[in-house]
Amino acid sequence: LTAEVGRAVRHEAQAAPPSLDEARLEAEADLNAARSASAEAELSTARAATGAELLASPTDACPTCLSPLDEHERLAALTAHGETVARSRTDNDRAMTLVTDAQERLRTIAGLTRRLDRLHAPVEPMEPDPGPDAAAVLERLRLRDSELAERLGEARAHLEAAETTRAEARADANEAARLGQAAREELLLETTAAMLENIADRYLSERIEPLTEDVASRWKLLFGTEGLTLGPGGEITLRRGNIDLELQDMSGGERAIANVIVRLLVSAAATRLPSVWFDEPLEHLDPRRRAGVAASLLQAVVAGTVPQVVVTTYEEGIARRLALAAPKVAAVVFAEAPEAEQQFSR
């Protein structure tokens, strides 16, 4: 506080120090004087700079009063204006330093004033004088308070250690419970996996393997060669020499026939659908294989593989021959024919 007062209040060593109000007024006066000096210096700088700019070019008359002016006089005037510019700028810098100093003093005085305003005058104690032994009693009470604070700190440390131990015990218990739950889940998963594996083996042996054999045999009936295979995962491959062709690698006819055979047999083996719909299954086939695929679809219904097969096709001749060959299970329905002319059967 003393250092702040020394920066804000200036006085001679022999004179009494001024009050804060007097110091504030003095600082305000110094600030106004410094600002005026700065303004005058800036004005002098501007005037001298303007005159120097006008005298920079050779002329035979003064640019301000228009009186005759020779070259020597012009150069002397130009030098004088330049010196005035330098001197005015120095004066302006000195004035700005005084402005900054006065502003700092005013800020310090304002801060001191606010701090002094918050101070309150001491209040005379209302209680009676405790006597000469009060200091000794107070010292004993302070020592007792220090001992109690130390014991309280030790108690809090023991409490924190106990809480840490309890938290670790709970974490161990939770971990043990999680391990037990994980062990039970692992046992359940192992049991479930074994059951699923048994079911998969049984399904493979009872459904997939016979279905695979049936797919291969029907392919052989149509093409006269073996090779079409239905994998356990539903993938269709065609053995061609030492190469297994996937469905997208087969020819258009082979792919169409493979789709018909597999879809028909899978629908019968894995679902209970009352009917299976084929849209243009005879496309991309030569005449002999068109007839073979159509006969296979009819045979699937005759053999009871699926209850009903619905086929859309433009092969009217093949459809009519199949309807004539098996009139009890086959019928031809024309989409655009009058309802009276349509024939239906089971």
mmCIF file of C-alpha atoms in Angstrom:
data_model
loop_
_atom_site.group_PDB
_atom_site.id
_atom_site.type_symbol
_atom_site.label_atom_id
_atom_site.label_comp_id
_atom_site.label_asym_id
_atom_site.label_seq_id
_atom_site.Cartn_x
_atom_site.Cartn_y
_atom_site.Cartn_z
ATOM 1 C CA LEU A 1 0.000 0.000 0.000
ATOM 2 C CA THR A 2 2.853 2.402 0.825
ATOM 3 C CA ALA A 3 4.462 1.772 -2.557
ATOM 4 C CA GLU A 4 1.162 2.485 -4.333
ATOM 5 C CA VAL A 5 0.738 5.719 -2.410
ATOM 6 C CA GLY A 6 4.322 6.710 -3.281
ATOM 7 C CA ARG A 7 3.599 6.214 -6.999
ATOM 8 C CA ALA A 8 0.325 8.131 -6.880
ATOM 9 C CA VAL A 9 1.131 11.028 -4.508
ATOM 10 C CA ARG A 10 4.125 13.268 -5.216
ATOM 11 C CA HIS A 11 5.378 15.915 -2.807
ATOM 12 C CA GLU A 12 8.560 17.633 -1.719
ATOM 13 C CA ALA A 13 10.519 16.141 1.173
ATOM 14 C CA GLN A 14 10.070 19.262 3.349
ATOM 15 C CA ALA A 15 6.365 19.704 2.574
ATOM 16 C CA ALA A 16 3.451 17.835 4.103
ATOM 17 C CA PRO A 17 2.040 15.122 1.820
ATOM 18 C CA PRO A 18 -1.165 16.108 0.010
ATOM 19 C CA SER A 19 -4.442 14.283 0.446
ATOM 20 C CA LEU A 20 -5.728 11.809 -2.141
ATOM 21 C CA ASP A 21 -8.170 14.419 -3.437
ATOM 22 C CA GLU A 22 -5.344 16.907 -3.888
ATOM 23 C CA ALA A 23 -3.197 14.260 -5.566
ATOM 24 C CA ARG A 24 -6.123 13.370 -7.885
ATOM 25 C CA LEU A 25 -6.620 17.043 -8.850
ATOM 26 C CA GLU A 26 -2.893 17.422 -9.462
ATOM 27 C CA ALA A 27 -2.831 14.288 -11.637
ATOM 28 C CA GLU A 28 -5.881 15.506 -13.608
ATOM 29 C CA ALA A 29 -4.163 18.883 -14.162
ATOM 30 C CA ASP A 30 -0.978 17.129 -15.309
ATOM 31 C CA LEU A 31 -3.064 14.922 -17.640
ATOM 32 C CA ASN A 32 -4.840 17.919 -19.218
ATOM 33 C CA ALA A 33 -1.550 19.801 -19.613
ATOM 34 C CA ALA A 34 0.142 16.772 -21.202
ATOM 35 C CA ARG A 35 -2.794 16.250 -23.583
ATOM 36 C CA SER A 36 -2.685 19.951 -24.594
ATOM 37 C CA ALA A 37 1.074 19.746 -25.149
ATOM 38 C CA SER A 38 0.584 16.606 -27.245
ATOM 39 C CA ALA A 39 -2.104 18.304 -29.354
ATOM 40 C CA GLU A 40 0.106 21.363 -29.891
ATOM 41 C CA ALA A 41 3.044 19.136 -30.840
ATOM 42 C CA GLU A 42 0.904 17.176 -33.328
ATOM 43 C CA LEU A 43 -0.377 20.456 -34.834
ATOM 44 C CA SER A 44 3.176 21.831 -35.106
ATOM 45 C CA THR A 45 4.309 18.558 -36.687
ATOM 46 C CA ALA A 46 1.494 18.708 -39.254
ATOM 47 C CA ARG A 47 2.214 22.328 -40.152
ATOM 48 C CA ALA A 48 5.973 21.764 -40.459
ATOM 49 C CA ALA A 49 5.449 18.590 -42.482
ATOM 50 C CA THR A 50 3.065 20.414 -44.844
ATOM 51 C CA GLY A 51 5.560 23.263 -45.320
ATOM 52 C CA ALA A 52 8.406 20.806 -45.916
ATOM 53 C CA GLU A 53 6.310 18.953 -48.476
ATOM 54 C CA LEU A 54 5.556 22.204 -50.320
ATOM 55 C CA LEU A 55 9.248 23.264 -50.252
ATOM 56 C CA ALA A 56 10.499 19.856 -51.401
ATOM 57 C CA SER A 57 10.146 20.875 -55.078
ATOM 58 C CA PRO A 58 12.229 23.768 -56.505
ATOM 59 C CA THR A 59 10.246 27.018 -56.589
ATOM 60 C CA ASP A 60 10.993 30.755 -56.936
ATOM 61 C CA ALA A 61 8.251 31.888 -54.516
ATOM 62 C CA CYS A 62 7.230 30.971 -50.977
ATOM 63 C CA PRO A 63 4.324 28.499 -51.151
ATOM 64 C CA THR A 64 2.563 30.208 -48.241
ATOM 65 C CA CYS A 65 3.163 33.966 -48.584
ATOM 66 C CA LEU A 66 4.124 33.918 -52.315
ATOM 67 C CA SER A 67 7.088 36.275 -51.692
ATOM 68 C CA PRO A 68 10.191 35.837 -53.899
ATOM 69 C CA LEU A 69 12.357 32.958 -52.739
ATOM 70 C CA ASP A 70 15.763 31.965 -54.112
ATOM 71 C CA GLU A 71 17.213 28.447 -53.963
ATOM 72 C CA HIS A 72 19.362 29.099 -50.890
ATOM 73 C CA GLU A 73 16.396 30.452 -48.967
ATOM 74 C CA ARG A 74 14.235 27.505 -50.062
ATOM 75 C CA LEU A 75 16.778 24.979 -48.799
ATOM 76 C CA ALA A 76 17.203 26.869 -45.521
ATOM 77 C CA ALA A 77 13.418 26.949 -45.025
ATOM 78 C CA LEU A 78 13.145 23.252 -45.908
ATOM 79 C CA THR A 79 15.857 22.425 -43.310
ATOM 80 C CA ALA A 80 14.101 24.556 -40.685
ATOM 81 C CA HIS A 81 10.790 22.813 -41.321
ATOM 82 C CA GLY A 82 12.469 19.394 -41.044
ATOM 83 C CA GLU A 83 14.020 20.346 -37.719
ATOM 84 C CA THR A 84 10.644 21.589 -36.528
ATOM 85 C CA VAL A 85 9.044 18.230 -37.488
ATOM 86 C CA ALA A 86 11.700 16.296 -35.527
ATOM 87 C CA ARG A 87 11.443 18.591 -32.516
ATOM 88 C CA SER A 88 7.636 18.474 -32.525
ATOM 89 C CA ARG A 89 7.637 14.686 -32.659
ATOM 90 C CA THR A 90 10.039 14.559 -29.710
ATOM 91 C CA ASP A 91 7.791 16.947 -27.800
ATOM 92 C CA ASN A 92 4.760 14.800 -28.673
ATOM 93 C CA ASP A 93 6.494 11.619 -27.446
ATOM 94 C CA ARG A 94 7.418 13.361 -24.192
ATOM 95 C CA ALA A 95 3.835 14.622 -23.802
ATOM 96 C CA MET A 96 2.387 11.117 -24.425
ATOM 97 C CA THR A 97 4.736 9.733 -21.752
ATOM 98 C CA LEU A 98 3.369 12.348 -19.332
ATOM 99 C CA VAL A 99 -0.195 11.414 -20.361
ATOM 100 C CA THR A 100 0.474 7.740 -19.622
ATOM 101 C CA ASP A 101 2.079 8.613 -16.268
ATOM 102 C CA ALA A 102 -0.846 10.843 -15.263
ATOM 103 C CA GLN A 103 -3.396 8.182 -16.272
ATOM 104 C CA GLU A 104 -1.545 5.553 -14.226
ATOM 105 C CA ARG A 105 -1.509 7.885 -11.209
ATOM 106 C CA LEU A 106 -5.263 8.494 -11.576
ATOM 107 C CA ARG A 107 -5.959 4.718 -11.777
ATOM 108 C CA THR A 108 -3.832 4.123 -8.667
ATOM 109 C CA ILE A 109 -5.580 6.935 -6.769
ATOM 110 C CA ALA A 110 -9.012 5.589 -7.785
ATOM 111 C CA GLY A 111 -8.025 2.103 -6.538
ATOM 112 C CA LEU A 112 -6.747 3.499 -3.248
ATOM 113 C CA THR A 113 -9.949 5.491 -2.836
ATOM 114 C CA ARG A 114 -12.121 2.403 -3.353
ATOM 115 C CA ARG A 115 -10.049 0.406 -0.864
ATOM 116 C CA LEU A 116 -10.208 3.171 1.715
ATOM 117 C CA ASP A 117 -13.979 3.447 1.243
ATOM 118 C CA ARG A 118 -14.305 -0.216 2.226
ATOM 119 C CA LEU A 119 -12.459 0.310 5.501
ATOM 120 C CA HIS A 120 -14.490 0.660 8.682
ATOM 121 C CA ALA A 121 -13.553 2.559 11.788
ATOM 122 C CA PRO A 122 -12.583 0.291 14.712
ATOM 123 C CA VAL A 123 -15.344 -0.348 17.208
ATOM 124 C CA GLU A 124 -14.574 -0.188 20.884
ATOM 125 C CA PRO A 125 -15.065 -3.626 22.502
ATOM 126 C CA MET A 126 -18.195 -3.994 24.591
ATOM 127 C CA GLU A 127 -16.931 -6.916 26.688
ATOM 128 C CA PRO A 128 -14.996 -6.272 29.920
ATOM 129 C CA ASP A 129 -11.230 -6.602 30.024
ATOM 130 C CA PRO A 130 -10.416 -10.342 30.370
ATOM 131 C CA GLY A 131 -7.503 -9.629 32.651
ATOM 132 C CA PRO A 132 -3.780 -10.346 32.556
ATOM 133 C CA ASP A 133 -4.236 -14.145 32.388
ATOM 134 C CA ALA A 134 -6.270 -14.009 29.165
ATOM 135 C CA ALA A 135 -3.187 -14.308 26.962
ATOM 136 C CA ALA A 136 -2.036 -17.491 28.745
ATOM 137 C CA VAL A 137 -5.546 -19.000 28.569
ATOM 138 C CA LEU A 138 -5.771 -18.143 24.873
ATOM 139 C CA GLU A 139 -2.410 -19.802 24.215
ATOM 140 C CA ARG A 140 -3.540 -22.989 26.016
ATOM 141 C CA LEU A 141 -6.768 -23.001 24.018
ATOM 142 C CA ARG A 142 -4.824 -22.601 20.779
ATOM 143 C CA LEU A 143 -2.564 -25.533 21.696
ATOM 144 C CA ARG A 144 -5.641 -27.625 22.502
ATOM 145 C CA ASP A 145 -7.240 -26.623 19.224
ATOM 146 C CA SER A 146 -4.067 -27.627 17.369
ATOM 147 C CA GLU A 147 -4.045 -31.045 19.112
ATOM 148 C CA LEU A 148 -7.697 -31.620 18.265
ATOM 149 C CA ALA A 149 -7.099 -30.602 14.639
ATOM 150 C CA GLU A 150 -4.226 -33.094 14.427
ATOM 151 C CA ARG A 151 -6.343 -35.899 15.900
ATOM 152 C CA LEU A 152 -9.166 -34.985 13.508
ATOM 153 C CA GLY A 153 -6.739 -35.223 10.578
ATOM 154 C CA GLU A 154 -5.611 -38.676 11.724
ATOM 155 C CA ALA A 155 -9.221 -39.809 12.086
ATOM 156 C CA ARG A 156 -10.023 -38.591 8.589
ATOM 157 C CA ALA A 157 -6.976 -40.427 7.210
ATOM 158 C CA HIS A 158 -8.140 -43.673 8.909
ATOM 159 C CA LEU A 159 -11.634 -43.103 7.521
ATOM 160 C CA GLU A 160 -10.324 -42.604 3.978
ATOM 161 C CA ALA A 161 -8.203 -45.763 4.270
ATOM 162 C CA ALA A 162 -11.236 -47.720 5.521
ATOM 163 C CA GLU A 163 -13.372 -46.418 2.645
ATOM 164 C CA THR A 164 -10.638 -47.385 0.166
ATOM 165 C CA THR A 165 -10.469 -50.894 1.650
ATOM 166 C CA ARG A 166 -14.244 -51.199 1.491
ATOM 167 C CA ALA A 167 -14.308 -50.045 -2.121
ATOM 168 C CA GLU A 168 -11.609 -52.598 -3.013
ATOM 169 C CA ALA A 169 -13.564 -55.337 -1.235
ATOM 170 C CA ARG A 170 -16.707 -54.392 -3.142
ATOM 171 C CA ALA A 171 -14.766 -54.366 -6.414
ATOM 172 C CA ASP A 172 -13.374 -57.849 -5.603
ATOM 173 C CA ALA A 173 -16.877 -59.084 -4.782
ATOM 174 C CA ASN A 174 -18.272 -57.623 -7.992
ATOM 175 C CA GLU A 175 -15.424 -59.155 -9.974
ATOM 176 C CA ALA A 176 -16.070 -62.540 -8.368
ATOM 177 C CA ALA A 177 -19.767 -62.225 -9.185
ATOM 178 C CA ARG A 178 -18.916 -61.296 -12.780
ATOM 179 C CA LEU A 179 -16.563 -64.246 -13.086
ATOM 180 C CA GLY A 180 -19.238 -66.569 -11.714
ATOM 181 C CA GLN A 181 -21.802 -65.157 -14.132
ATOM 182 C CA ALA A 182 -19.298 -65.471 -17.000
ATOM 183 C CA ALA A 183 -18.609 -69.094 -16.029
ATOM 184 C CA ARG A 184 -22.332 -69.887 -16.027
ATOM 185 C CA GLU A 185 -22.812 -68.130 -19.352
ATOM 186 C CA GLU A 186 -19.834 -69.994 -20.806
ATOM 187 C CA LEU A 187 -21.270 -73.325 -19.625
ATOM 188 C CA LEU A 188 -24.652 -72.394 -21.082
ATOM 189 C CA LEU A 189 -23.046 -71.382 -24.375
ATOM 190 C CA GLU A 190 -21.053 -74.609 -24.543
ATOM 191 C CA THR A 191 -24.224 -76.631 -23.886
ATOM 192 C CA THR A 192 -26.156 -74.622 -26.461
ATOM 193 C CA ALA A 193 -23.337 -74.973 -28.991
ATOM 194 C CA ALA A 194 -23.278 -78.732 -28.469
ATOM 195 C CA MET A 195 -27.056 -78.915 -28.925
ATOM 196 C CA LEU A 196 -26.913 -76.773 -32.044
ATOM 197 C CA GLU A 197 -24.083 -78.854 -33.417
ATOM 198 C CA ASN A 198 -26.110 -82.029 -32.835
ATOM 199 C CA ILE A 199 -29.143 -80.440 -34.465
ATOM 200 C CA ALA A 200 -27.000 -79.249 -37.380
ATOM 201 C CA ASP A 201 -25.490 -82.734 -37.798
ATOM 202 C CA ARG A 202 -28.913 -84.327 -37.696
ATOM 203 C CA TYR A 203 -30.358 -81.762 -40.081
ATOM 204 C CA LEU A 204 -27.370 -82.265 -42.354
ATOM 205 C CA SER A 205 -27.747 -86.017 -42.375
ATOM 206 C CA GLU A 206 -31.553 -86.033 -42.548
ATOM 207 C CA ARG A 207 -32.226 -83.085 -44.817
ATOM 208 C CA ILE A 208 -29.177 -81.580 -46.511
ATOM 209 C CA GLU A 209 -27.381 -84.732 -47.627
ATOM 210 C CA PRO A 210 -30.511 -86.338 -49.191
ATOM 211 C CA LEU A 211 -31.320 -82.980 -50.745
ATOM 212 C CA THR A 212 -27.790 -82.757 -52.162
ATOM 213 C CA GLU A 213 -28.087 -86.239 -53.629
ATOM 214 C CA ASP A 214 -31.493 -85.377 -55.122
ATOM 215 C CA VAL A 215 -30.071 -82.192 -56.675
ATOM 216 C CA ALA A 216 -27.227 -84.160 -58.261
ATOM 217 C CA SER A 217 -29.529 -86.891 -59.572
ATOM 218 C CA ARG A 218 -32.007 -84.465 -61.148
ATOM 219 C CA TRP A 219 -29.150 -82.635 -62.804
ATOM 220 C CA LYS A 220 -27.885 -85.905 -64.221
ATOM 221 C CA LEU A 221 -31.326 -86.704 -65.609
ATOM 222 C CA LEU A 222 -31.390 -83.403 -67.459
ATOM 223 C CA PHE A 223 -27.772 -83.170 -68.611
ATOM 224 C CA GLY A 224 -26.614 -86.768 -68.474
ATOM 225 C CA THR A 225 -23.588 -85.805 -66.387
ATOM 226 C CA GLU A 226 -22.949 -85.427 -62.689
ATOM 227 C CA GLY A 227 -21.537 -82.340 -61.099
ATOM 228 C CA LEU A 228 -24.205 -80.049 -59.571
ATOM 229 C CA THR A 229 -23.709 -79.797 -55.789
ATOM 230 C CA LEU A 230 -25.647 -78.031 -53.054
ATOM 231 C CA GLY A 231 -23.356 -77.171 -50.126
ATOM 232 C CA PRO A 232 -24.397 -77.173 -46.443
ATOM 233 C CA GLY A 233 -24.418 -73.381 -46.489
ATOM 234 C CA GLY A 234 -26.735 -73.194 -49.512
ATOM 235 C CA GLU A 235 -24.007 -72.513 -52.092
ATOM 236 C CA ILE A 236 -24.441 -74.091 -55.539
ATOM 237 C CA THR A 237 -21.382 -75.330 -57.460
ATOM 238 C CA LEU A 238 -20.914 -77.241 -60.681
ATOM 239 C CA ARG A 239 -18.000 -79.627 -61.045
ATOM 240 C CA ARG A 240 -16.400 -79.211 -64.478
ATOM 241 C CA GLY A 241 -13.300 -81.416 -64.681
ATOM 242 C CA ASN A 242 -11.057 -80.315 -61.829
ATOM 243 C CA ILE A 243 -12.765 -76.908 -61.426
ATOM 244 C CA ASP A 244 -15.759 -76.037 -59.264
ATOM 245 C CA LEU A 245 -17.837 -73.372 -60.998
ATOM 246 C CA GLU A 246 -19.951 -71.067 -58.854
ATOM 247 C CA LEU A 247 -23.456 -70.097 -59.910
ATOM 248 C CA GLN A 248 -22.373 -66.836 -61.582
ATOM 249 C CA ASP A 249 -19.751 -68.732 -63.620
ATOM 250 C CA MET A 250 -22.258 -71.155 -65.196
ATOM 251 C CA SER A 251 -23.889 -70.636 -68.559
ATOM 252 C CA GLY A 252 -27.309 -69.038 -68.697
ATOM 253 C CA GLY A 253 -29.087 -72.364 -69.268
ATOM 254 C CA GLU A 254 -27.143 -74.175 -66.546
ATOM 255 C CA ARG A 255 -27.801 -71.377 -64.100
ATOM 256 C CA ALA A 256 -31.549 -71.326 -64.885
ATOM 257 C CA ILE A 257 -31.885 -75.110 -64.456
ATOM 258 C CA ALA A 258 -29.827 -75.121 -61.268
ATOM 259 C CA ASN A 259 -32.027 -72.401 -59.777
ATOM 260 C CA VAL A 260 -35.198 -74.321 -60.628
ATOM 261 C CA ILE A 261 -33.926 -77.612 -59.199
ATOM 262 C CA VAL A 262 -32.517 -76.192 -55.998
ATOM 263 C CA ARG A 263 -35.459 -73.893 -55.327
ATOM 264 C CA LEU A 264 -37.935 -76.668 -55.879
ATOM 265 C CA LEU A 265 -36.158 -79.151 -53.613
ATOM 266 C CA VAL A 266 -35.296 -76.644 -50.891
ATOM 267 C CA SER A 267 -38.904 -75.434 -50.790
ATOM 268 C CA ALA A 268 -40.044 -78.992 -50.283
ATOM 269 C CA ALA A 269 -37.384 -79.919 -47.710
ATOM 270 C CA ALA A 270 -37.120 -76.776 -45.614
ATOM 271 C CA THR A 271 -40.580 -75.131 -45.754
ATOM 272 C CA ARG A 272 -44.260 -75.958 -45.675
ATOM 273 C CA LEU A 273 -45.277 -73.600 -48.447
ATOM 274 C CA PRO A 274 -48.511 -74.666 -50.151
ATOM 275 C CA SER A 275 -47.195 -73.563 -53.538
ATOM 276 C CA VAL A 276 -44.033 -72.495 -55.347
ATOM 277 C CA TRP A 277 -44.067 -69.820 -58.073
ATOM 278 C CA PHE A 278 -41.620 -69.842 -60.999
ATOM 279 C CA ASP A 279 -41.513 -66.883 -63.373
ATOM 280 C CA GLU A 280 -40.277 -67.812 -66.871
ATOM 281 C CA PRO A 281 -38.110 -70.775 -65.761
ATOM 282 C CA LEU A 282 -37.783 -72.022 -69.349
ATOM 283 C CA GLU A 283 -35.968 -68.970 -70.698
ATOM 284 C CA HIS A 284 -32.353 -69.312 -71.921
ATOM 285 C CA LEU A 285 -32.853 -73.084 -72.533
ATOM 286 C CA ASP A 286 -32.702 -75.089 -75.708
ATOM 287 C CA PRO A 287 -35.910 -76.942 -76.733
ATOM 288 C CA ARG A 288 -34.833 -80.319 -75.301
ATOM 289 C CA ARG A 289 -33.982 -78.886 -71.889
ATOM 290 C CA ARG A 290 -37.099 -76.720 -71.829
ATOM 291 C CA ALA A 291 -39.162 -79.869 -72.091
ATOM 292 C CA GLY A 292 -36.990 -81.571 -69.455
ATOM 293 C CA VAL A 293 -37.360 -78.758 -66.926
ATOM 294 C CA ALA A 294 -41.106 -78.532 -67.527
ATOM 295 C CA ALA A 295 -41.428 -82.287 -67.019
ATOM 296 C CA SER A 296 -39.432 -82.050 -63.777
ATOM 297 C CA LEU A 297 -41.789 -79.387 -62.441
ATOM 298 C CA LEU A 298 -44.780 -81.556 -63.294
ATOM 299 C CA GLN A 299 -43.115 -84.609 -61.771
ATOM 300 C CA ALA A 300 -42.524 -82.685 -58.525
ATOM 301 C CA VAL A 301 -46.268 -82.197 -58.157
ATOM 302 C CA VAL A 302 -47.087 -85.783 -59.190
ATOM 303 C CA ALA A 303 -44.551 -87.174 -56.695
ATOM 304 C CA GLY A 304 -45.834 -84.919 -53.930
ATOM 305 C CA THR A 305 -42.576 -82.983 -53.555
ATOM 306 C CA VAL A 306 -44.612 -79.769 -53.322
ATOM 307 C CA PRO A 307 -48.402 -79.449 -53.248
ATOM 308 C CA GLN A 308 -48.629 -76.951 -56.103
ATOM 309 C CA VAL A 309 -46.331 -75.345 -58.683
ATOM 310 C CA VAL A 310 -47.369 -72.154 -60.510
ATOM 311 C CA VAL A 311 -45.367 -71.391 -63.654
ATOM 312 C CA THR A 312 -45.575 -68.359 -65.938
ATOM 313 C CA THR A 313 -44.301 -69.020 -69.453
ATOM 314 C CA TYR A 314 -44.716 -68.185 -73.118
ATOM 315 C CA GLU A 315 -44.165 -71.838 -74.091
ATOM 316 C CA GLU A 316 -47.836 -72.608 -74.849
ATOM 317 C CA GLY A 317 -47.048 -75.787 -76.695
ATOM 318 C CA ILE A 318 -45.114 -77.360 -73.804
ATOM 319 C CA ALA A 319 -47.812 -76.238 -71.331
ATOM 320 C CA ARG A 320 -50.601 -77.805 -73.402
ATOM 321 C CA ARG A 321 -48.724 -81.102 -73.819
ATOM 322 C CA LEU A 322 -48.174 -81.351 -70.050
ATOM 323 C CA ALA A 323 -51.847 -80.554 -69.374
ATOM 324 C CA LEU A 324 -52.921 -83.301 -71.804
ATOM 325 C CA ALA A 325 -50.410 -85.759 -70.323
ATOM 326 C CA ALA A 326 -51.571 -85.202 -66.721
ATOM 327 C CA PRO A 327 -55.013 -83.585 -66.780
ATOM 328 C CA LYS A 328 -55.675 -84.330 -63.113
ATOM 329 C CA VAL A 329 -52.722 -82.319 -61.815
ATOM 330 C CA ALA A 330 -51.948 -79.835 -64.602
ATOM 331 C CA ALA A 331 -53.939 -76.982 -66.087
ATOM 332 C CA VAL A 332 -53.259 -74.145 -68.527
ATOM 333 C CA VAL A 333 -54.568 -70.711 -67.603
ATOM 334 C CA PHE A 334 -54.401 -67.815 -70.056
ATOM 335 C CA ALA A 335 -53.916 -64.474 -68.413
ATOM 336 C CA GLU A 336 -55.932 -62.509 -70.992
ATOM 337 C CA ALA A 337 -58.573 -65.142 -71.813
ATOM 338 C CA PRO A 338 -62.196 -64.690 -70.704
ATOM 339 C CA GLU A 339 -62.942 -66.160 -67.326
ATOM 340 C CA ALA A 340 -65.280 -68.751 -68.848
ATOM 341 C CA GLU A 341 -62.470 -70.154 -71.008
ATOM 342 C CA GLN A 342 -59.945 -70.489 -68.166
ATOM 343 C CA GLN A 343 -59.285 -74.005 -66.832
ATOM 344 C CA PHE A 344 -58.279 -74.669 -63.278
ATOM 345 C CA SER A 345 -57.316 -77.793 -61.445
ATOM 346 C CA ARG A 346 -55.957 -78.690 -58.049
#
